[in-house]
Amino acid sequence: MNTLLKYTYAGAIILGATCMTSCDDFLDTNPDNRATIDNEQKVENVLVGAYPDKDHIYVAELVSDNIDDYGENNPETERFCEDTWAWKDEKENDNESLNDFWESSFVSISAANEALKAIAKLPESSAMKEAKGEALMCRAYNYFMLANMFCMPYDKAKNDKQLGLPYLTEPEVKLNPTYKRGNMTELYNHIQADIEEGLPLVNGSYYTVPKYHFNKRAAYALATRFYLFTEQWEKAIDAATMCLGDNPAAMLRDWKAMAAMTQSFDAISYQFINADENANLLLLTSYSGAGLFFGPYRYNSRYSHGKYLAEREDIRATQLWGGYTSFYVTPKAYAATNLDKTVFWKLPYIVEYTDPVAKIGYYRTVYPTLTTDETLLSRAEAYIMLKQYDKACADMNMWMHSMTKSQTVITPDLVNSFYNQAKYSYSDANGLESQLKKHLNPAFAIDAEGSTQENMLQAVLTFRRTETMHMGLRWFDIKRYGIEIPRRVMNADGVPAKKVDFLSKDDPRRALQLPNKVLDAGLEKNPRN
C-alpha cells in the first residue's frame, strides 16, 4: 500500500498485493471511470477533492500556549489529548489526529495533481486557466499547512539543513514509491512557485459558492500569510493590499451586527462561518469536534483555555482596547466541577448522522481558514518589521474597532506606554505566572526588548492571538517567534500548581512528529532530543 498517499483521487485503495493479477496489470487497469478526467466538468469535480476534510485545529491549539492542564483527577479527557498537549509523539488515532490530517492533506494534493495533469491535455480555455490556478493554490495551501505542522519554523540560516517534505507534482502511479524529504529551502521554493503561478490565474467565478474554493481574495490572503512567514515583508504588504482592496474596514468581520443577533452558540457560530460574511475568504468543512472543544460543552475539557489564562494573557485581560466587555461579542466563561473554560463562540458543532434513529454519526464543523481580519493583521506585522509604525497602527485600529466597542486610537506612543508597563510571562520564581507579554526569540532580527518595534510586535501578536483563538494559528506564531512555553498543571483553584515540561525556542518538538504509518513507509523521522 502507498502509505504516504493512502488513496488515489478516484478512491481506489491500493491494496492489490494479493490480487490474482499482477501488480502491473492492476496499475494498468482503470479502477473507476471517474479517474478518466477528459472534460472541464470532470476537472471541476476533481478539484472538489483538493481541499482537506480533516484539519489541524485541535492539535495546533493543544500544543500551543492557549491550553492548560486542569489536573489528572479531571475525567474529561482521553489519551490522545494528554499526549498531544504534552508534545509527545502521537500514538493514538483520532478524527483530529496528525495521521488523519496528513492523510487528508496528501489526498488533496493528489487531487490537485490529477487536475493539473488533465488540464495540460485539455484545450486551453478561461475555465481551465481558472481551474489550473485553483489547483496550484490548493497544492500550495496543503503543503504550507503541512510544513507549519511537521517542520521546524522557517529560518533562512538553517533552511538548507532542516528537513522538508516530499513535494509531489505528479499523480502517483507506483505501488510502493520511495520518497525523500528534502530540505526546507526546496519545500518553500516549491510552495512559492505554485502561489506565484496560480495567483494570476485564479478567480473562482465559475463556482456557485466561491467561498468554498480559492477565489481571488483567498489566493492573495494565502500569499500574504506565506510572504509574512518567509520574511518577505514588502510582498506580504502588496498581497494583503490586493486582498483587502481600497476599503479594508468594509471587508472585516461585522462583530457589531453579530452582537445584535440572538446570543446563542448556534446563532453566533453559524454566522461566524456564513459564506455571505465579507471576512470569510475560504471556508473548509472538516470531520472535527472543534465545535465541542471550543463551545459550551464539557467534552475533553481537562485541557482547556481557562479563566486564569484568559484573564492574565488574552481575551479577558485588560488590553489596548480595554477590558473584555469591550468586545461586541464577549468571550464566554464556563465554570463548574471539572470545568474551567473561557471561549469565543466561533466554530459550529455539527453532527452528520449516518443513522438518525440511533443518533449515530460524525462530528463535523466548518471553519474559515483564510480571512480578511487575519490578512489585515499580517499586513500590520509586515509594516512593523519595516518600522512603518503609523501604517501598522492604522491597520490595528481598523481591526480593533471592528471587533470591539473601544474608542481608543492606537499610536506608537500609546503602545510603548502600555507594553513598557507590562511584565513578561513566566518571570516568577516558579516560571509559571502568566502576564501580558512573552519573550520573543525569532530567527529574524528585531530590536531589543522595550523598543518601539518589540512593543509593536507584542501588540500585533496579541491581536493575532485574539483573532485566531480556537483556530490553530497561534501555534504558527509561537514557532515563528520562538516563544517558549512551560507546561503547567492547574490546582483546584484554577491557578498554576506545578511545571511538568518546557518547550524552549530551539526544541525539536516544534516540528510535530510524522505519523507512524508514514515513518513505517520509510520517510525520515523528525529528530528528538
Short mmCIF file of C-alpha atoms in Angstrom, two decimals:
data_model
loop_
_atom_site.label_atom_id
_atom_site.label_comp_id
_atom_site.label_asym_id
_atom_site.label_seq_id
_atom_site.Cartn_x
_atom_site.Cartn_y
_atom_site.Cartn_z
CA MET A 1 0.00 0.00 0.00
CA ASN A 2 1.16 3.53 -0.75
CA THR A 3 1.36 4.70 2.85
CA LEU A 4 2.14 8.34 2.02
CA LEU A 5 -0.88 8.85 -0.22
CA LYS A 6 -3.20 6.15 1.07
CA TYR A 7 -5.77 6.75 -1.65
CA THR A 8 -5.71 7.72 -5.29
CA TYR A 9 -8.16 10.53 -6.02
CA ALA A 10 -10.72 8.19 -7.54
CA GLY A 11 -10.95 6.40 -4.22
CA ALA A 12 -9.30 3.14 -5.26
CA ILE A 13 -7.38 1.84 -2.25
CA ILE A 14 -4.10 0.39 -3.41
CA LEU A 15 -4.19 -2.90 -1.58
CA GLY A 16 -3.63 -5.07 -4.64
CA ALA A 17 -0.69 -7.14 -3.46
CA THR A 18 -2.82 -10.26 -3.05
CA CYS A 19 -4.96 -9.97 -6.17
CA MET A 20 -4.78 -12.76 -8.76
CA THR A 21 -3.48 -10.46 -11.50
CA SER A 22 -0.04 -8.93 -11.39
CA CYS A 23 0.64 -5.53 -9.84
CA ASP A 24 1.44 -4.17 -13.29
CA ASP A 25 -1.93 -5.35 -14.60
CA PHE A 26 -3.61 -3.84 -11.57
CA LEU A 27 -1.99 -0.45 -12.13
CA ASP A 28 -2.69 -0.53 -15.85
CA THR A 29 -6.41 -1.06 -15.28
CA ASN A 30 -8.63 1.94 -14.65
CA PRO A 31 -10.29 1.08 -11.29
CA ASP A 32 -13.10 3.60 -11.80
CA ASN A 33 -14.30 5.50 -14.85
CA ARG A 34 -14.22 8.72 -12.83
CA ALA A 35 -10.43 8.52 -12.97
CA THR A 36 -10.53 9.45 -16.67
CA ILE A 37 -10.65 13.23 -16.45
CA ASP A 38 -11.30 14.29 -20.00
CA ASN A 39 -13.52 17.40 -19.85
CA GLU A 40 -13.91 20.65 -17.94
CA GLN A 41 -16.71 19.43 -15.70
CA LYS A 42 -14.68 16.44 -14.56
CA VAL A 43 -11.74 18.73 -13.75
CA GLU A 44 -14.02 20.89 -11.61
CA ASN A 45 -15.32 17.76 -9.88
CA VAL A 46 -11.79 16.58 -9.16
CA LEU A 47 -10.90 19.94 -7.62
CA VAL A 48 -13.62 19.50 -5.01
CA GLY A 49 -11.30 16.84 -3.57
CA ALA A 50 -8.32 19.20 -3.48
CA TYR A 51 -9.49 20.63 -0.15
CA PRO A 52 -8.76 18.63 3.02
CA ASP A 53 -11.65 17.22 5.04
CA LYS A 54 -9.56 16.88 8.22
CA ASP A 55 -7.96 19.84 9.94
CA HIS A 56 -5.02 20.91 12.09
CA ILE A 57 -7.05 22.98 14.52
CA TYR A 58 -7.40 20.89 17.67
CA VAL A 59 -3.84 19.56 17.64
CA ALA A 60 -2.41 23.04 17.00
CA GLU A 61 -4.44 24.51 19.87
CA LEU A 62 -3.43 21.72 22.25
CA VAL A 63 0.29 22.16 21.61
CA SER A 64 0.12 25.97 21.90
CA ASP A 65 0.09 28.26 24.92
CA ASN A 66 -3.71 28.56 24.66
CA ILE A 67 -4.25 25.39 26.74
CA ASP A 68 -3.54 24.36 30.35
CA ASP A 69 -3.96 21.02 32.15
CA TYR A 70 -6.65 21.09 34.83
CA GLY A 71 -5.37 18.02 36.62
CA GLU A 72 -5.26 14.25 36.47
CA ASN A 73 -8.38 13.96 38.63
CA ASN A 74 -10.40 15.61 35.86
CA PRO A 75 -12.10 12.79 33.92
CA GLU A 76 -12.99 14.94 30.90
CA THR A 77 -10.19 13.78 28.62
CA GLU A 78 -8.73 10.97 26.56
CA ARG A 79 -5.24 9.65 25.87
CA PHE A 80 -4.98 11.49 22.54
CA CYS A 81 -5.41 14.88 24.26
CA GLU A 82 -2.95 14.05 27.02
CA ASP A 83 -0.17 13.03 24.64
CA THR A 84 -0.73 15.91 22.24
CA TRP A 85 -0.73 18.56 24.99
CA ALA A 86 2.50 17.07 26.37
CA TRP A 87 4.21 17.32 22.93
CA LYS A 88 4.59 13.54 22.83
CA ASP A 89 4.82 11.72 19.52
CA GLU A 90 1.38 10.56 18.50
CA LYS A 91 0.31 7.04 19.49
CA GLU A 92 -3.49 7.30 19.44
CA ASN A 93 -5.52 7.81 16.27
CA ASP A 94 -8.48 10.17 16.28
CA ASN A 95 -10.52 12.29 13.86
CA GLU A 96 -8.34 15.20 14.98
CA SER A 97 -5.08 13.26 14.80
CA LEU A 98 -1.99 14.23 12.85
CA ASN A 99 -2.29 10.96 10.97
CA ASP A 100 -5.71 11.92 9.61
CA PHE A 101 -4.63 15.48 8.86
CA TRP A 102 -1.57 14.23 6.94
CA GLU A 103 -3.59 11.67 5.03
CA SER A 104 -6.33 14.15 4.11
CA SER A 105 -3.79 16.75 3.01
CA PHE A 106 -1.98 14.34 0.70
CA VAL A 107 -5.25 13.08 -0.77
CA SER A 108 -6.00 16.74 -1.55
CA ILE A 109 -2.56 17.21 -3.09
CA SER A 110 -3.14 14.10 -5.19
CA ALA A 111 -6.45 15.54 -6.44
CA ALA A 112 -4.74 18.82 -7.36
CA ASN A 113 -2.08 16.90 -9.28
CA GLU A 114 -4.71 14.82 -11.10
CA ALA A 115 -6.46 18.04 -12.12
CA LEU A 116 -3.24 19.67 -13.33
CA LYS A 117 -2.35 16.60 -15.39
CA ALA A 118 -5.78 16.62 -17.02
CA ILE A 119 -5.74 20.38 -17.65
CA ALA A 120 -2.45 20.05 -19.52
CA LYS A 121 -4.15 17.69 -22.01
CA LEU A 122 -7.37 19.68 -22.50
CA PRO A 123 -7.87 22.63 -24.89
CA GLU A 124 -6.98 25.95 -23.28
CA SER A 125 -10.00 27.94 -22.08
CA SER A 126 -10.72 30.61 -19.48
CA ALA A 127 -12.36 27.97 -17.26
CA MET A 128 -9.29 25.73 -17.44
CA LYS A 129 -6.98 28.66 -16.67
CA GLU A 130 -9.00 29.32 -13.54
CA ALA A 131 -9.01 25.61 -12.70
CA LYS A 132 -5.22 25.47 -13.06
CA GLY A 133 -4.88 28.46 -10.75
CA GLU A 134 -7.15 26.80 -8.21
CA ALA A 135 -5.23 23.51 -8.36
CA LEU A 136 -1.91 25.28 -7.85
CA MET A 137 -3.25 27.27 -4.89
CA CYS A 138 -4.71 24.11 -3.34
CA ARG A 139 -1.39 22.30 -3.64
CA ALA A 140 0.45 25.27 -2.17
CA TYR A 141 -2.06 25.63 0.68
CA ASN A 142 -1.88 21.97 1.67
CA TYR A 143 1.91 21.92 1.64
CA PHE A 144 2.15 25.20 3.54
CA MET A 145 -0.10 23.89 6.31
CA LEU A 146 1.79 20.59 6.44
CA ALA A 147 5.10 22.45 6.66
CA ASN A 148 3.91 24.54 9.58
CA MET A 149 2.79 21.45 11.47
CA PHE A 150 5.50 18.91 10.65
CA CYS A 151 8.62 21.02 10.02
CA MET A 152 10.73 23.37 12.10
CA PRO A 153 9.95 27.08 11.72
CA TYR A 154 11.23 28.93 8.67
CA ASP A 155 14.82 30.10 9.25
CA LYS A 156 16.87 31.46 6.36
CA ALA A 157 20.12 30.49 8.05
CA LYS A 158 19.06 26.89 8.69
CA ASN A 159 16.57 26.01 5.95
CA ASP A 160 19.16 24.11 3.90
CA LYS A 161 19.78 21.86 6.91
CA GLN A 162 16.19 21.43 8.14
CA LEU A 163 14.01 18.56 6.94
CA GLY A 164 11.30 19.50 4.46
CA LEU A 165 8.58 17.30 2.93
CA PRO A 166 8.31 15.38 -0.36
CA TYR A 167 6.77 17.80 -2.88
CA LEU A 168 4.70 15.76 -5.28
CA THR A 169 3.84 17.39 -8.59
CA GLU A 170 2.59 14.33 -10.48
CA PRO A 171 -0.18 11.83 -9.70
CA GLU A 172 1.24 8.73 -8.02
CA VAL A 173 1.18 5.57 -10.16
CA LYS A 174 3.65 3.28 -8.38
CA LEU A 175 2.59 0.75 -5.80
CA ASN A 176 5.31 1.42 -3.22
CA PRO A 177 7.07 4.65 -4.16
CA THR A 178 10.14 5.84 -2.30
CA TYR A 179 10.22 9.45 -1.13
CA LYS A 180 12.87 11.72 0.31
CA ARG A 181 12.01 14.69 2.48
CA GLY A 182 14.45 17.18 1.01
CA ASN A 183 15.08 20.40 2.91
CA MET A 184 13.07 23.47 3.87
CA THR A 185 14.58 25.65 1.14
CA GLU A 186 13.34 23.26 -1.55
CA LEU A 187 9.92 22.93 0.08
CA TYR A 188 9.31 26.67 0.38
CA ASN A 189 10.63 27.34 -3.13
CA HIS A 190 8.05 24.89 -4.49
CA ILE A 191 5.25 26.49 -2.48
CA GLN A 192 6.20 29.99 -3.63
CA ALA A 193 6.39 28.87 -7.25
CA ASP A 194 2.88 27.39 -7.06
CA ILE A 195 1.47 30.52 -5.42
CA GLU A 196 3.06 32.89 -7.91
CA GLU A 197 1.99 30.82 -10.91
CA GLY A 198 -1.52 30.36 -9.57
CA LEU A 199 -2.25 33.95 -8.45
CA PRO A 200 -2.76 35.48 -11.91
CA LEU A 201 -4.99 32.58 -12.96
CA VAL A 202 -7.31 32.01 -10.03
CA ASN A 203 -10.71 33.66 -9.92
CA GLY A 204 -13.35 31.20 -8.76
CA SER A 205 -16.13 32.93 -10.68
CA TYR A 206 -17.43 29.66 -12.14
CA TYR A 207 -18.43 28.28 -8.73
CA THR A 208 -21.89 28.70 -7.22
CA VAL A 209 -20.40 29.37 -3.76
CA PRO A 210 -16.88 30.77 -4.39
CA LYS A 211 -16.07 30.96 -0.66
CA TYR A 212 -15.62 27.17 -0.62
CA HIS A 213 -12.94 27.43 -3.33
CA PHE A 214 -9.86 29.53 -3.96
CA ASN A 215 -11.24 32.83 -5.19
CA LYS A 216 -9.03 35.83 -5.94
CA ARG A 217 -9.14 37.34 -2.45
CA ALA A 218 -8.46 33.98 -0.79
CA ALA A 219 -5.46 33.46 -3.07
CA TYR A 220 -4.00 36.81 -2.06
CA ALA A 221 -4.69 36.04 1.61
CA LEU A 222 -2.68 32.81 1.32
CA ALA A 223 0.10 34.71 -0.46
CA THR A 224 0.10 37.26 2.37
CA ARG A 225 0.48 34.58 5.02
CA PHE A 226 3.21 32.82 3.05
CA TYR A 227 5.22 36.00 2.44
CA LEU A 228 4.87 37.05 6.07
CA PHE A 229 6.10 33.69 7.34
CA THR A 230 9.04 33.77 4.91
CA GLU A 231 10.09 37.30 5.90
CA GLN A 232 9.23 38.88 2.54
CA TRP A 233 7.70 41.93 4.17
CA GLU A 234 7.08 44.11 1.09
CA LYS A 235 5.48 41.23 -0.81
CA ALA A 236 3.26 40.48 2.20
CA ILE A 237 2.05 44.09 2.22
CA ASP A 238 1.41 44.11 -1.52
CA ALA A 239 -0.53 40.83 -1.42
CA ALA A 240 -2.59 41.96 1.58
CA THR A 241 -3.45 45.21 -0.15
CA MET A 242 -4.63 43.30 -3.21
CA CYS A 243 -6.77 41.13 -0.96
CA LEU A 244 -8.27 43.92 1.14
CA GLY A 245 -8.89 46.48 -1.58
CA ASP A 246 -9.38 50.21 -1.15
CA ASN A 247 -11.73 49.97 1.83
CA PRO A 248 -10.43 47.26 4.18
CA ALA A 249 -12.76 48.29 7.02
CA ALA A 250 -15.76 47.22 4.94
CA MET A 251 -14.20 43.78 4.44
CA LEU A 252 -13.75 42.94 8.13
CA ARG A 253 -16.00 40.73 10.24
CA ASP A 254 -19.13 42.58 11.34
CA TRP A 255 -18.99 41.84 15.07
CA LYS A 256 -21.35 44.75 15.80
CA ALA A 257 -24.08 43.11 13.70
CA MET A 258 -23.40 39.78 15.41
CA ALA A 259 -23.90 41.48 18.79
CA ALA A 260 -27.40 42.45 17.68
CA MET A 261 -28.30 38.82 16.88
CA THR A 262 -29.76 36.21 19.19
CA GLN A 263 -26.91 35.49 21.59
CA SER A 264 -26.77 31.71 21.39
CA PHE A 265 -23.90 29.43 20.48
CA ASP A 266 -25.64 28.10 17.38
CA ALA A 267 -26.68 31.53 16.09
CA ILE A 268 -23.25 33.12 16.55
CA SER A 269 -21.20 30.14 15.36
CA TYR A 270 -23.27 29.70 12.19
CA GLN A 271 -22.96 33.40 11.44
CA PHE A 272 -19.20 33.17 12.02
CA ILE A 273 -18.91 30.69 9.12
CA ASN A 274 -21.52 32.35 6.90
CA ALA A 275 -20.39 32.43 3.26
CA ASP A 276 -22.01 35.88 2.90
CA GLU A 277 -19.73 37.33 5.60
CA ASN A 278 -17.14 39.53 3.84
CA ALA A 279 -14.39 38.45 6.22
CA ASN A 280 -14.62 34.77 5.25
CA LEU A 281 -12.44 34.22 2.20
CA LEU A 282 -12.04 30.43 2.15
CA LEU A 283 -14.32 28.08 4.09
CA LEU A 284 -13.46 24.42 4.61
CA THR A 285 -15.55 21.58 6.00
CA SER A 286 -13.98 19.07 8.32
CA TYR A 287 -14.63 15.91 10.29
CA SER A 288 -13.88 17.63 13.56
CA GLY A 289 -15.19 18.12 17.07
CA ALA A 290 -13.85 21.70 17.22
CA GLY A 291 -17.35 22.98 17.98
CA LEU A 292 -17.42 20.70 21.03
CA PHE A 293 -13.93 21.52 22.25
CA PHE A 294 -14.35 25.28 21.92
CA GLY A 295 -18.07 25.52 22.60
CA PRO A 296 -20.30 25.38 25.70
CA TYR A 297 -19.57 21.70 26.36
CA ARG A 298 -17.52 19.66 28.82
CA TYR A 299 -16.03 17.43 26.14
CA ASN A 300 -12.25 16.97 26.70
CA SER A 301 -12.27 20.00 29.00
CA ARG A 302 -9.41 18.81 31.21
CA TYR A 303 -7.16 20.51 28.66
CA SER A 304 -8.73 23.90 28.07
CA HIS A 305 -8.35 27.64 27.74
CA GLY A 306 -9.34 28.57 31.27
CA LYS A 307 -10.10 31.66 33.32
CA TYR A 308 -6.56 32.15 34.69
CA LEU A 309 -5.02 32.19 31.22
CA ALA A 310 -7.79 34.34 29.74
CA GLU A 311 -7.70 36.97 32.49
CA ARG A 312 -3.91 37.31 32.56
CA GLU A 313 -2.81 36.83 28.96
CA ASP A 314 -5.51 37.28 26.35
CA ILE A 315 -9.26 37.56 25.83
CA ARG A 316 -10.41 38.57 29.35
CA ALA A 317 -7.27 40.56 30.22
CA THR A 318 -7.06 44.34 30.09
CA GLN A 319 -5.57 45.06 26.68
CA LEU A 320 -5.12 48.14 24.48
CA TRP A 321 -8.87 48.09 23.77
CA GLY A 322 -9.74 47.92 27.48
CA GLY A 323 -11.44 45.05 29.30
CA TYR A 324 -13.25 42.04 27.88
CA THR A 325 -16.62 43.82 28.00
CA SER A 326 -15.32 45.99 25.16
CA PHE A 327 -15.83 43.09 22.73
CA TYR A 328 -19.04 43.28 20.73
CA VAL A 329 -19.47 39.54 21.31
CA THR A 330 -17.84 38.81 24.64
CA PRO A 331 -15.88 35.65 25.47
CA LYS A 332 -17.91 33.17 27.49
CA ALA A 333 -16.63 31.70 30.76
CA TYR A 334 -17.90 28.31 31.95
CA ALA A 335 -17.14 27.12 35.48
CA ALA A 336 -18.35 24.05 37.36
CA THR A 337 -16.90 20.88 38.84
CA ASN A 338 -14.18 19.72 36.42
CA LEU A 339 -14.95 22.61 34.10
CA ASP A 340 -12.95 25.82 33.66
CA LYS A 341 -13.25 27.08 30.11
CA THR A 342 -13.23 30.56 28.54
CA VAL A 343 -14.04 30.66 24.83
CA PHE A 344 -15.22 32.77 21.96
CA TRP A 345 -18.16 31.30 20.13
CA LYS A 346 -16.75 30.63 16.68
CA LEU A 347 -16.91 27.19 15.10
CA PRO A 348 -20.22 25.32 14.99
CA TYR A 349 -20.78 21.83 16.33
CA ILE A 350 -22.44 19.86 13.53
CA VAL A 351 -23.45 16.20 13.54
CA GLU A 352 -23.67 14.32 10.26
CA TYR A 353 -25.98 11.44 11.12
CA THR A 354 -25.42 8.12 9.40
CA ASP A 355 -28.31 6.68 11.44
CA PRO A 356 -30.67 9.43 12.63
CA VAL A 357 -32.80 6.99 14.64
CA ALA A 358 -29.86 5.57 16.59
CA LYS A 359 -28.24 9.04 16.73
CA ILE A 360 -25.03 7.68 15.21
CA GLY A 361 -22.86 9.89 13.03
CA TYR A 362 -19.77 12.06 12.67
CA TYR A 363 -18.72 15.30 14.29
CA ARG A 364 -18.33 17.99 11.66
CA THR A 365 -17.52 21.67 11.53
CA VAL A 366 -16.92 24.44 9.01
CA TYR A 367 -14.06 26.88 9.51
CA PRO A 368 -12.75 29.97 7.73
CA THR A 369 -9.13 29.07 7.05
CA LEU A 370 -8.39 32.42 5.37
CA THR A 371 -9.98 35.71 6.46
CA THR A 372 -9.61 39.42 5.81
CA ASP A 373 -9.10 40.09 9.55
CA GLU A 374 -6.04 37.86 9.76
CA THR A 375 -4.77 39.30 6.48
CA LEU A 376 -5.07 42.85 7.83
CA LEU A 377 -3.09 41.93 10.94
CA SER A 378 -0.48 40.21 8.77
CA ARG A 379 -0.06 43.46 6.87
CA ALA A 380 0.26 45.32 10.18
CA GLU A 381 3.01 42.93 11.26
CA ALA A 382 4.86 43.39 7.98
CA TYR A 383 4.65 47.18 8.42
CA ILE A 384 6.15 46.79 11.91
CA MET A 385 9.04 44.79 10.52
CA LEU A 386 9.70 47.67 8.09
CA LYS A 387 9.31 50.14 11.00
CA GLN A 388 6.34 51.84 9.35
CA TYR A 389 4.59 52.09 12.69
CA ASP A 390 1.89 54.61 11.79
CA LYS A 391 0.67 52.38 8.96
CA ALA A 392 0.71 49.38 11.30
CA CYS A 393 -1.34 51.32 13.86
CA ALA A 394 -3.87 52.28 11.18
CA ASP A 395 -4.44 48.59 10.38
CA MET A 396 -4.56 47.60 14.04
CA ASN A 397 -7.09 50.33 14.77
CA MET A 398 -9.29 49.08 11.93
CA TRP A 399 -9.24 45.57 13.36
CA MET A 400 -9.80 46.73 16.95
CA HIS A 401 -12.72 49.00 16.07
CA SER A 402 -14.33 46.17 14.13
CA MET A 403 -14.13 43.61 16.96
CA THR A 404 -14.60 45.91 19.95
CA LYS A 405 -16.57 48.99 21.04
CA SER A 406 -13.35 50.69 22.14
CA GLN A 407 -12.90 54.32 21.12
CA THR A 408 -9.15 54.16 21.77
CA VAL A 409 -6.92 55.21 18.91
CA ILE A 410 -3.67 53.29 18.95
CA THR A 411 -0.43 55.17 18.32
CA PRO A 412 3.18 54.01 18.64
CA ASP A 413 3.49 56.15 21.80
CA LEU A 414 0.42 54.54 23.34
CA VAL A 415 1.74 51.06 22.52
CA ASN A 416 5.11 51.91 24.09
CA SER A 417 3.46 53.26 27.24
CA PHE A 418 1.19 50.23 27.61
CA TYR A 419 3.74 47.48 26.99
CA ASN A 420 6.62 49.08 28.86
CA GLN A 421 4.44 48.87 31.96
CA ALA A 422 3.52 45.24 31.30
CA LYS A 423 5.51 42.26 32.62
CA TYR A 424 6.78 39.19 30.80
CA SER A 425 5.16 35.84 31.47
CA TYR A 426 6.98 33.13 33.41
CA SER A 427 9.34 35.60 35.14
CA ASP A 428 8.29 34.48 38.64
CA ALA A 429 10.37 32.12 40.73
CA ASN A 430 8.46 29.06 39.50
CA GLY A 431 8.40 30.14 35.87
CA LEU A 432 4.63 29.64 35.67
CA GLU A 433 2.94 33.01 36.07
CA SER A 434 1.00 34.45 33.14
CA GLN A 435 1.47 38.10 32.14
CA LEU A 436 0.60 40.16 29.06
CA LYS A 437 3.94 39.74 27.26
CA LYS A 438 6.07 36.82 26.13
CA HIS A 439 9.79 36.94 25.36
CA LEU A 440 10.26 36.89 21.57
CA ASN A 441 13.10 34.86 20.03
CA PRO A 442 12.55 34.88 16.25
CA ALA A 443 15.14 33.67 13.77
CA PHE A 444 15.00 37.09 12.09
CA ALA A 445 16.38 40.24 13.70
CA ILE A 446 14.17 42.52 15.80
CA ASP A 447 15.04 45.45 18.06
CA ALA A 448 15.72 45.00 21.77
CA GLU A 449 13.04 44.40 24.39
CA GLY A 450 11.33 47.65 25.31
CA SER A 451 11.94 49.18 21.88
CA THR A 452 9.10 50.52 19.76
CA GLN A 453 9.44 47.61 17.35
CA GLU A 454 9.34 44.97 20.08
CA ASN A 455 6.37 46.66 21.78
CA MET A 456 4.51 46.92 18.48
CA LEU A 457 5.18 43.22 17.83
CA GLN A 458 3.84 42.37 21.30
CA ALA A 459 0.68 44.28 20.38
CA VAL A 460 0.12 42.74 16.97
CA LEU A 461 0.81 39.22 18.29
CA THR A 462 -1.81 39.81 20.98
CA PHE A 463 -4.24 40.99 18.32
CA ARG A 464 -3.44 37.93 16.19
CA ARG A 465 -3.85 35.61 19.18
CA THR A 466 -7.27 37.09 19.86
CA GLU A 467 -8.31 36.97 16.21
CA THR A 468 -7.19 33.36 15.70
CA MET A 469 -8.26 31.96 19.10
CA HIS A 470 -9.55 28.36 18.67
CA MET A 471 -8.40 28.35 15.01
CA GLY A 472 -4.96 26.71 15.41
CA LEU A 473 -2.87 29.61 14.10
CA ARG A 474 -1.41 30.71 17.45
CA TRP A 475 0.92 27.68 17.25
CA PHE A 476 2.35 29.02 13.99
CA ASP A 477 3.11 32.39 15.63
CA ILE A 478 4.73 30.61 18.60
CA LYS A 479 7.02 28.81 16.17
CA ARG A 480 7.84 31.92 14.14
CA TYR A 481 8.71 33.97 17.21
CA GLY A 482 10.44 31.27 19.24
CA ILE A 483 8.02 31.80 22.11
CA GLU A 484 8.87 29.46 24.97
CA ILE A 485 6.12 27.64 26.88
CA PRO A 486 6.08 25.86 30.23
CA ARG A 487 3.64 23.00 30.59
CA ARG A 488 1.79 23.60 33.82
CA VAL A 489 -0.86 21.75 35.80
CA MET A 490 -3.53 23.86 37.50
CA ASN A 491 -4.74 23.23 41.06
CA ALA A 492 -8.31 23.07 42.37
CA ASP A 493 -8.46 26.87 42.44
CA GLY A 494 -7.56 27.09 38.76
CA VAL A 495 -4.08 28.57 39.19
CA PRO A 496 -0.70 27.05 38.22
CA ALA A 497 0.49 24.44 40.70
CA LYS A 498 3.47 22.77 39.04
CA LYS A 499 5.59 22.70 35.90
CA VAL A 500 5.79 19.36 34.11
CA ASP A 501 7.66 20.30 30.91
CA PHE A 502 9.13 23.22 28.98
CA LEU A 503 9.34 23.98 25.26
CA SER A 504 12.47 26.01 24.53
CA LYS A 505 12.91 28.18 21.44
CA ASP A 506 15.05 25.51 19.72
CA ASP A 507 13.17 22.44 20.95
CA PRO A 508 12.89 19.94 18.07
CA ARG A 509 9.34 19.11 19.20
CA ARG A 510 8.27 22.33 17.46
CA ALA A 511 8.24 20.08 14.39
CA LEU A 512 5.45 17.66 15.29
CA GLN A 513 6.32 14.06 14.55
CA LEU A 514 5.24 12.46 11.29
CA PRO A 515 2.52 9.79 11.60
CA ASN A 516 3.70 6.28 12.37
CA LYS A 517 2.37 4.89 9.08
CA VAL A 518 4.47 7.41 7.19
CA LEU A 519 7.57 6.60 9.21
CA ASP A 520 6.97 2.89 8.63
CA ALA A 521 6.90 3.64 4.89
CA GLY A 522 10.45 4.98 5.15
CA LEU A 523 10.23 8.76 5.49
CA GLU A 524 12.89 10.24 7.75
CA LYS A 525 11.77 10.92 11.31
CA ASN A 526 11.83 14.39 12.86
CA PRO A 527 14.75 14.48 15.33
CA ARG A 528 14.12 14.38 19.07
CA ASN A 529 16.46 15.17 21.94
#
